[in-house]
Coordinates of N, CA, C and O and ligand atoms in Angstrom, one line a residue:
M1 N 62.2 87.1 164.6 CA 61.5 87.2 163.4 C 61.0 85.8 162.9 O 61.8 84.8 162.9
E2 N 59.7 85.7 162.6 CA 59.3 84.4 162.1 C 59.7 84.3 160.6 O 59.6 85.2 159.8
I3 N 60.2 83.1 160.3 CA 60.7 82.8 159.0 C 59.7 82.1 158.2 O 59.3 81.0 158.5
K4 N 59.2 82.7 157.1 CA 58.1 82.1 156.3 C 58.6 81.7 154.9 O 57.9 81.0 154.2
S5 N 59.8 82.2 154.5 CA 60.3 81.8 153.2 C 61.8 81.9 153.1 O 62.4 82.7 153.8
V6 N 62.3 80.9 152.3 CA 63.8 80.8 152.2 C 64.1 80.6 150.7 O 63.5 79.8 150.0
L7 N 65.1 81.3 150.3 CA 65.6 81.2 148.9 C 67.1 80.7 148.9 O 67.9 81.3 149.6
F8 N 67.4 79.7 148.1 CA 68.8 79.3 147.9 C 69.3 79.9 146.6 O 68.6 79.9 145.6
V9 N 70.5 80.4 146.6 CA 71.1 81.0 145.4 C 72.5 80.5 145.1 O 73.3 80.4 146.0
C10 N 72.7 80.1 143.8 CA 74.0 79.7 143.3 C 74.3 80.5 142.0 O 73.6 81.4 141.7
L11 N 75.2 80.0 141.2 CA 75.5 80.7 140.0 C 74.5 80.3 138.9 O 73.8 81.2 138.3
G12 N 74.4 79.0 138.6 CA 73.6 78.6 137.4 C 72.2 78.2 137.8 O 71.3 78.1 136.9
N13 N 71.9 77.9 139.1 CA 70.6 77.4 139.5 C 70.3 76.0 138.9 O 69.2 75.7 138.6
I14 N 71.4 75.3 138.6 CA 71.2 73.9 138.1 C 71.9 72.8 139.0 O 71.6 71.6 138.8
C15 N 72.7 73.2 139.9 CA 73.4 72.2 140.8 C 73.1 72.4 142.3 O 72.3 71.8 142.9
R16 N 73.8 73.4 142.8 CA 73.8 73.6 144.3 C 72.5 74.1 144.8 O 71.9 73.5 145.8
S17 N 72.0 75.2 144.3 CA 70.8 75.8 144.9 C 69.5 74.9 144.6 O 68.7 74.8 145.6
P18 N 69.3 74.3 143.4 CA 68.1 73.4 143.3 C 68.2 72.2 144.3 O 67.2 71.8 144.8
L19 N 69.4 71.8 144.6 CA 69.5 70.7 145.6 C 69.1 71.1 147.0 O 68.2 70.5 147.6
G20 N 69.6 72.3 147.4 CA 69.1 72.8 148.7 C 67.6 73.0 148.7 O 66.9 72.6 149.7
D21 N 67.1 73.5 147.7 CA 65.7 73.8 147.5 C 64.9 72.4 147.6 O 64.0 72.3 148.4
G22 N 65.3 71.4 146.9 CA 64.6 70.1 146.9 C 64.7 69.4 148.2 O 63.7 68.8 148.7
I23 N 65.8 69.4 148.8 CA 66.0 68.7 150.1 C 65.1 69.4 151.2 O 64.4 68.8 151.9
L24 N 65.1 70.8 151.2 CA 64.3 71.5 152.2 C 62.9 71.3 151.9 O 62.1 71.1 152.9
R25 N 62.4 71.4 150.7 CA 61.0 71.1 150.4 C 60.6 69.7 150.9 O 59.5 69.6 151.5
R26 N 61.4 68.7 150.7 CA 61.1 67.4 151.1 C 60.9 67.3 152.6 O 60.0 66.8 153.2
K27 N 61.9 67.9 153.3 CA 61.9 67.8 154.8 C 60.7 68.6 155.4 O 60.1 68.2 156.4
I28 N 60.4 69.8 154.8 CA 59.2 70.6 155.3 C 57.9 69.7 155.1 O 57.1 69.7 156.1
K29 N 57.8 69.1 154.0 CA 56.6 68.3 153.7 C 56.6 67.1 154.7 O 55.5 66.8 155.3
E30 N 57.7 66.4 154.9 CA 57.7 65.2 155.7 C 57.4 65.6 157.2 O 56.8 64.8 157.9
R31 N 57.8 66.8 157.6 CA 57.5 67.2 159.0 C 56.2 68.0 159.2 O 55.9 68.4 160.3
G32 N 55.5 68.2 158.1 CA 54.2 68.9 158.2 C 54.4 70.4 158.6 O 53.5 71.0 159.2
L33 N 55.5 71.0 158.2 CA 55.8 72.4 158.5 C 55.3 73.3 157.3 O 55.0 72.8 156.3
Q34 N 55.3 74.6 157.6 CA 54.9 75.5 156.6 C 56.1 76.4 156.3 O 56.7 77.1 157.2
L35 N 56.6 76.4 155.0 CA 57.7 77.3 154.6 C 57.6 77.4 153.1 O 57.5 76.3 152.4
T36 N 57.8 78.5 152.6 CA 57.9 78.7 151.1 C 59.4 78.5 150.8 O 60.3 79.2 151.4
V37 N 59.7 77.7 149.8 CA 61.1 77.4 149.5 C 61.3 77.5 148.0 O 60.5 77.1 147.2
D38 N 62.4 78.2 147.6 CA 62.7 78.3 146.2 C 64.2 78.5 146.0 O 64.9 78.5 146.9
S39 N 64.6 78.5 144.7 CA 66.0 78.7 144.4 C 66.2 79.6 143.1 O 65.2 79.6 142.3
A40 N 67.3 80.2 143.0 CA 67.6 81.0 141.8 C 69.1 81.0 141.6 O 69.9 80.7 142.4
G41 N 69.5 81.5 140.3 CA 70.9 81.6 140.0 C 71.2 83.1 139.8 O 70.3 83.9 139.3
T42 N 72.5 83.5 140.0 CA 72.8 84.9 139.7 C 73.0 85.0 138.2 O 72.9 86.1 137.7
A43 N 73.4 84.0 137.5 CA 73.6 84.0 136.0 C 72.4 83.7 135.3 O 71.4 83.2 135.8
N44 N 72.4 84.1 134.0 CA 71.2 83.9 133.1 C 71.4 82.7 132.2 O 70.5 82.4 131.4
Y45 N 72.5 81.9 132.3 CA 72.8 80.9 131.3 C 71.8 79.8 131.2 O 71.6 79.2 130.1
H46 N 71.2 79.4 132.3 CA 70.4 78.2 132.3 C 68.9 78.4 132.5 O 68.2 77.5 132.8
I47 N 68.4 79.6 132.4 CA 67.0 80.0 132.6 C 66.1 79.0 131.9 O 66.2 78.7 130.7
G48 N 65.1 78.4 132.7 CA 64.1 77.5 132.1 C 64.6 76.1 132.0 O 63.7 75.2 131.8
K49 N 65.9 75.8 132.3 CA 66.3 74.4 132.2 C 66.1 73.7 133.6 O 66.1 74.3 134.6
G50 N 66.0 72.4 133.5 CA 66.0 71.5 134.7 C 67.4 71.4 135.3 O 68.4 71.8 134.6
P51 N 67.5 70.9 136.5 CA 68.8 70.8 137.1 C 69.7 69.8 136.3 O 69.2 68.9 135.6
D52 N 71.0 70.0 136.5 CA 72.0 69.1 136.0 C 71.7 67.6 136.3 O 71.4 67.3 137.4
E53 N 71.8 66.7 135.3 CA 71.4 65.3 135.5 C 72.2 64.6 136.5 O 71.7 63.7 137.2
R54 N 73.5 65.0 136.7 CA 74.3 64.4 137.8 C 73.8 64.8 139.1 O 73.8 64.0 140.1
M55 N 73.3 66.0 139.3 CA 72.7 66.4 140.6 C 71.4 65.8 140.8 O 71.0 65.3 141.9
V56 N 70.6 65.6 139.7 CA 69.3 65.0 139.8 C 69.5 63.5 140.3 O 68.8 63.1 141.2
A57 N 70.5 62.8 139.7 CA 70.7 61.4 140.1 C 71.2 61.3 141.5 O 70.8 60.4 142.2
T58 N 72.1 62.2 141.9 CA 72.7 62.2 143.2 C 71.6 62.4 144.3 O 71.5 61.7 145.3
A59 N 70.7 63.3 144.0 CA 69.5 63.6 144.9 C 68.6 62.4 145.0 O 68.1 62.0 146.0
K60 N 68.3 61.8 143.8 CA 67.3 60.7 143.7 C 67.8 59.5 144.5 O 67.0 58.9 145.2
K61 N 69.1 59.3 144.5 CA 69.7 58.2 145.3 C 69.4 58.3 146.8 O 69.4 57.4 147.5
R62 N 69.3 59.6 147.2 CA 69.0 59.8 148.6 C 67.5 60.2 148.9 O 67.2 60.8 149.9
G63 N 66.7 59.9 147.9 CA 65.2 60.1 148.1 C 64.7 61.5 147.9 O 63.7 61.9 148.4
T64 N 65.5 62.3 147.3 CA 65.1 63.7 147.0 C 64.9 64.0 145.5 O 65.8 63.8 144.7
D65 N 63.6 64.4 145.2 CA 63.3 64.7 143.8 C 63.6 66.2 143.5 O 63.0 67.0 144.2
I66 N 64.5 66.4 142.5 CA 64.7 67.8 142.1 C 64.4 68.0 140.6 O 64.5 69.1 140.1
A67 N 64.0 66.9 140.0 CA 63.9 67.0 138.5 C 62.8 68.0 138.0 O 62.9 68.5 136.9
F68 N 61.8 68.3 138.8 CA 60.7 69.2 138.4 C 61.1 70.6 138.5 O 60.4 71.5 138.0
L69 N 62.2 71.0 139.1 CA 62.6 72.4 139.3 C 63.1 73.0 138.0 O 63.7 72.3 137.2
R70 N 62.9 74.3 137.8 CA 63.4 74.9 136.6 C 64.2 76.2 137.0 O 63.8 76.9 137.9
A71 N 65.3 76.4 136.3 CA 66.2 77.5 136.7 C 65.6 78.8 136.4 O 64.9 79.0 135.3
R72 N 65.9 79.7 137.3 CA 65.5 81.1 137.0 C 66.6 82.0 137.6 O 67.4 81.6 138.3
Q73 N 66.5 83.3 137.2 CA 67.6 84.2 137.6 C 67.1 85.0 138.8 O 66.0 85.4 138.9
F74 N 68.1 85.2 139.8 CA 67.8 86.0 140.9 C 67.5 87.4 140.5 O 68.1 88.0 139.6
S75 N 66.5 88.1 141.2 CA 66.2 89.5 140.9 C 66.0 90.2 142.2 O 65.7 89.6 143.2
A76 N 66.0 91.5 142.1 CA 65.8 92.4 143.3 C 64.5 92.1 144.0 O 64.3 92.3 145.2
K77 N 63.5 91.7 143.2 CA 62.2 91.3 143.8 C 62.3 90.3 144.9 O 61.5 90.2 145.8
D78 N 63.3 89.4 144.7 CA 63.5 88.3 145.7 C 63.7 88.8 147.1 O 63.4 88.1 148.1
F79 N 64.3 90.0 147.2 CA 64.5 90.6 148.5 C 63.2 90.9 149.2 O 63.1 90.9 150.4
R80 N 62.2 91.2 148.4 CA 60.8 91.4 149.0 C 60.1 90.1 149.3 O 59.3 90.0 150.2
D81 N 60.3 89.1 148.4 CA 59.6 87.9 148.5 C 60.1 86.9 149.6 O 59.4 85.9 149.9
F82 N 61.4 87.0 150.0 CA 62.0 86.0 150.8 C 62.5 86.6 152.1 O 63.1 87.7 152.1
D83 N 62.4 85.8 153.2 CA 62.9 86.3 154.5 C 64.4 86.0 154.6 O 65.1 86.8 155.3
L84 N 64.8 84.9 154.1 CA 66.3 84.5 154.2 C 66.8 84.1 152.8 O 66.1 83.4 152.1
I85 N 68.0 84.5 152.5 CA 68.5 84.2 151.2 C 69.9 83.6 151.4 O 70.8 84.2 151.9
Y86 N 70.0 82.3 151.1 CA 71.2 81.5 151.4 C 72.0 81.4 150.1 O 71.6 80.7 149.1
V87 N 73.2 82.0 150.0 CA 74.1 81.9 148.9 C 75.1 80.8 149.1 O 75.5 80.6 150.3
M88 N 75.6 80.2 148.0 CA 76.5 79.1 148.1 C 78.0 79.5 148.3 O 78.8 78.8 148.9
D89 N 78.3 80.7 147.6 CA 79.7 81.1 147.7 C 79.8 82.6 147.8 O 78.8 83.3 147.7
K90 N 81.1 83.1 147.9 CA 81.3 84.5 148.1 C 81.0 85.3 146.8 O 80.6 86.5 146.9
S91 N 81.2 84.7 145.7 CA 80.9 85.3 144.4 C 79.4 85.5 144.3 O 78.9 86.6 144.0
N92 N 78.6 84.5 144.7 CA 77.1 84.7 144.7 C 76.8 85.8 145.7 O 75.9 86.6 145.4
Y93 N 77.5 85.8 146.8 CA 77.2 86.8 147.8 C 77.3 88.2 147.3 O 76.4 89.0 147.4
S94 N 78.4 88.5 146.6 CA 78.6 89.9 146.1 C 77.6 90.2 145.0 O 77.1 91.3 144.9
N95 N 77.3 89.2 144.1 CA 76.3 89.5 143.1 C 74.9 89.7 143.6 O 74.2 90.6 143.1
V96 N 74.6 89.1 144.7 CA 73.2 89.3 145.3 C 73.2 90.6 146.1 O 72.3 91.4 145.9
I97 N 74.2 90.8 146.9 CA 74.3 92.0 147.7 C 74.3 93.3 146.8 O 73.7 94.3 147.2
R98 N 74.8 93.2 145.7 CA 74.9 94.4 144.7 C 73.5 94.9 144.4 O 73.3 96.0 144.1
L99 N 72.5 93.9 144.4 CA 71.1 94.3 144.1 C 70.3 94.8 145.3 O 69.1 95.2 145.1
A100 N 70.8 94.7 146.5 CA 70.1 95.1 147.6 C 69.9 96.6 147.7 O 70.8 97.3 147.3
E101 N 68.8 97.0 148.2 CA 68.5 98.5 148.2 C 68.6 99.1 149.6 O 68.6 100.3 149.8
N102 N 68.7 98.2 150.6 CA 68.9 98.8 152.0 C 69.5 97.7 152.9 O 69.7 96.6 152.6
E103 N 69.7 98.2 154.2 CA 70.4 97.3 155.2 C 69.5 96.1 155.5 O 70.0 95.0 155.7
A104 N 68.2 96.3 155.6 CA 67.3 95.2 155.9 C 67.4 94.1 154.9 O 67.4 92.9 155.2
Q105 N 67.5 94.5 153.6 CA 67.7 93.5 152.5 C 69.0 92.8 152.6 O 69.1 91.6 152.5
R106 N 70.1 93.6 152.9 CA 71.4 93.0 153.0 C 71.5 92.0 154.1 O 72.2 91.0 154.0
N107 N 70.8 92.3 155.2 CA 70.8 91.4 156.3 C 70.1 90.0 156.1 O 70.2 89.1 156.9
K108 N 69.3 89.9 155.0 CA 68.7 88.7 154.7 C 69.6 87.7 154.1 O 69.3 86.5 154.0
V109 N 70.8 88.1 153.6 CA 71.7 87.3 152.8 C 72.8 86.7 153.7 O 73.4 87.4 154.4
R110 N 72.9 85.4 153.5 CA 74.0 84.7 154.3 C 74.6 83.6 153.5 O 73.9 83.0 152.7
L111 N 75.8 83.2 153.8 CA 76.5 82.1 153.2 C 75.8 80.8 153.8 O 75.7 80.7 155.1
A112 N 75.4 79.9 153.0 CA 74.7 78.7 153.5 C 75.5 78.0 154.6 O 75.0 77.5 155.6
L113 N 76.8 77.9 154.3 CA 77.7 77.2 155.3 C 77.9 77.9 156.6 O 78.4 77.3 157.6
D114 N 77.4 79.1 156.7 CA 77.4 79.8 158.0 C 76.6 79.1 159.0 O 76.8 79.2 160.2
E115 N 75.6 78.3 158.5 CA 74.7 77.5 159.4 C 75.5 76.4 160.1 O 75.1 75.9 161.1
L116 N 76.6 75.9 159.4 CA 77.4 74.8 159.9 C 78.7 75.3 160.6 O 79.1 74.7 161.6
F117 N 79.3 76.3 160.0 CA 80.6 76.8 160.4 C 80.5 78.3 160.6 O 81.0 79.1 159.7
P118 N 79.8 78.8 161.6 CA 79.5 80.2 161.8 C 80.8 81.1 161.7 O 81.8 80.7 162.4
G119 N 80.8 82.1 160.9 CA 81.9 83.0 160.9 C 83.1 82.6 160.1 O 84.1 83.3 160.0
E120 N 83.1 81.3 159.6 CA 84.3 80.8 158.9 C 84.3 81.2 157.4 O 85.3 80.9 156.7
E121 N 83.2 81.7 156.9 CA 83.1 82.1 155.5 C 83.4 81.0 154.6 O 84.1 81.1 153.5
Q122 N 82.9 79.8 154.9 CA 83.2 78.6 154.0 C 82.1 78.6 152.9 O 81.0 79.2 153.0
E123 N 82.6 78.0 151.8 CA 81.7 78.0 150.5 C 81.3 76.6 150.2 O 82.1 75.6 150.4
V124 N 80.1 76.4 149.6 CA 79.7 75.2 149.0 C 80.4 75.1 147.6 O 80.1 75.9 146.8
P125 N 81.3 74.1 147.4 CA 82.1 74.1 146.2 C 81.2 73.8 145.0 O 80.3 73.0 145.1
D126 N 81.5 74.4 143.9 CA 80.8 74.2 142.6 C 81.1 72.9 142.1 O 82.3 72.7 141.7
P127 N 80.2 71.9 141.9 CA 80.6 70.6 141.5 C 80.6 70.4 140.0 O 80.9 69.4 139.4
Y128 N 80.2 71.5 139.3 CA 79.9 71.4 137.8 C 81.0 70.8 137.0 O 80.7 70.0 136.1
Y129 N 82.2 71.2 137.2 CA 83.3 70.8 136.4 C 84.1 69.6 137.0 O 85.1 69.1 136.4
G130 N 83.6 69.0 138.1 CA 84.3 67.9 138.7 C 83.6 66.6 138.6 O 82.7 66.4 137.7
G131 N 84.0 65.6 139.4 CA 83.4 64.2 139.4 C 82.3 64.0 140.4 O 81.8 64.9 141.0
Q132 N 81.9 62.7 140.5 CA 80.8 62.4 141.3 C 81.0 62.7 142.8 O 80.0 63.1 143.5
D133 N 82.2 62.6 143.2 CA 82.6 63.0 144.6 C 82.1 64.4 145.0 O 81.6 64.6 146.1
G134 N 82.2 65.3 144.1 CA 81.8 66.7 144.3 C 80.3 66.8 144.5 O 79.8 67.5 145.4
F135 N 79.6 66.0 143.7 CA 78.1 66.0 143.9 C 77.7 65.4 145.2 O 76.8 65.9 145.9
D136 N 78.3 64.3 145.6 CA 78.0 63.7 146.8 C 78.3 64.6 148.0 O 77.6 64.7 149.0
H137 N 79.4 65.3 147.9 CA 79.9 66.2 148.9 C 78.8 67.4 149.1 O 78.4 67.7 150.2
V138 N 78.4 67.9 148.0 CA 77.4 69.0 148.0 C 76.1 68.4 148.7 O 75.5 69.1 149.5
Y139 N 75.7 67.2 148.4 CA 74.5 66.6 149.0 C 74.7 66.6 150.5 O 73.8 67.0 151.3
E140 N 75.9 66.1 151.0 CA 76.1 66.0 152.4 C 76.0 67.4 153.1 O 75.3 67.5 154.1
L141 N 76.6 68.4 152.5 CA 76.6 69.7 153.0 C 75.1 70.3 153.1 O 74.7 70.8 154.1
M142 N 74.4 70.1 152.0 CA 73.1 70.7 151.9 C 72.1 69.9 152.8 O 71.1 70.5 153.3
D143 N 72.4 68.7 153.0 CA 71.5 67.9 153.9 C 71.7 68.4 155.3 O 70.7 68.7 156.1
Q144 N 72.9 68.8 155.7 CA 73.2 69.3 157.1 C 72.6 70.7 157.2 O 72.1 71.1 158.2
V145 N 72.9 71.5 156.1 CA 72.4 72.9 156.2 C 70.9 73.0 156.3 O 70.3 73.8 157.1
T146 N 70.2 72.1 155.6 CA 68.7 72.2 155.7 C 68.2 71.7 157.0 O 67.2 72.2 157.5
D147 N 68.9 70.8 157.7 CA 68.6 70.4 159.0 C 68.6 71.6 160.0 O 67.8 71.8 160.8
K148 N 69.7 72.4 159.8 CA 69.9 73.6 160.7 C 68.8 74.6 160.4 O 68.3 75.2 161.3
I149 N 68.4 74.7 159.1 CA 67.3 75.7 158.8 C 66.0 75.3 159.4 O 65.2 76.1 159.9
I150 N 65.7 74.0 159.4 CA 64.5 73.4 160.0 C 64.5 73.8 161.5 O 63.5 74.3 162.0
L151 N 65.6 73.6 162.2 CA 65.7 74.0 163.6 C 65.4 75.4 163.8 O 64.7 75.8 164.7
K152 N 65.9 76.3 162.9 CA 65.8 77.7 163.0 C 64.3 78.1 162.8 O 63.8 79.0 163.6
I153 N 63.6 77.5 161.9 CA 62.3 78.0 161.6 C 61.3 77.4 162.7 O 60.2 78.0 162.9
K154 N 61.7 76.4 163.4 CA 60.8 75.8 164.5 C 60.9 76.7 165.7 O 60.1 76.6 166.6
N155 N 62.0 77.5 165.8 CA 62.2 78.3 167.0 C 61.6 79.7 166.9 O 61.3 80.1 165.9
Ligands
4NP201 P1 75.6 75.9 140.2 O1 76.7 75.2 139.2 O2 76.0 77.3 140.3 O3 75.7 75.1 141.4 O4 74.2 75.7 139.5 C1 77.0 75.7 138.0 C2 76.3 75.4 136.9 C3 76.6 75.9 135.6 C4 77.8 76.6 135.5 C5 78.5 76.9 136.6 C6 78.1 76.5 137.8 N1 78.2 77.1 134.2 O5 79.2 77.7 134.1 O6 77.4 76.8 133.2

């Protein structure tokens, strides 16, 4: 299957998923590739807000701009609009899967860290209530995940 669009999903759409979104957008642009990239949250708390300032600063330090992104809530329409839906943790997974209408839609959903640790069901930890280490760690993980996604879409 040719992959034309990728959506990242977390809880608030202000930390983990906008980071994945911004890093992948940058890499797609740098490499002259074609891919629609977006992100969403399962919760409605932060709709319309920009990403968390700690995540914005962490990304900026590594040359990734995410400040322009705005939070939105995941909806069933996203199953039609996106080929792959990468969720950050198992809680996001259940919340997204609950809105799927058929097997084809369920098959689009995967844990982001399955790209690095297939079958291990690892989660991208929520950095929201922690310190700077957590934000740096999420950057490392999403940097690697987005590299894997690039390889996948080129094949
Ligand atoms: P995210 O992080 O899901 O990576 O965007 C969070 C952001 C906000 C909250 C929780 C997680 N919150 O509870 O407000």
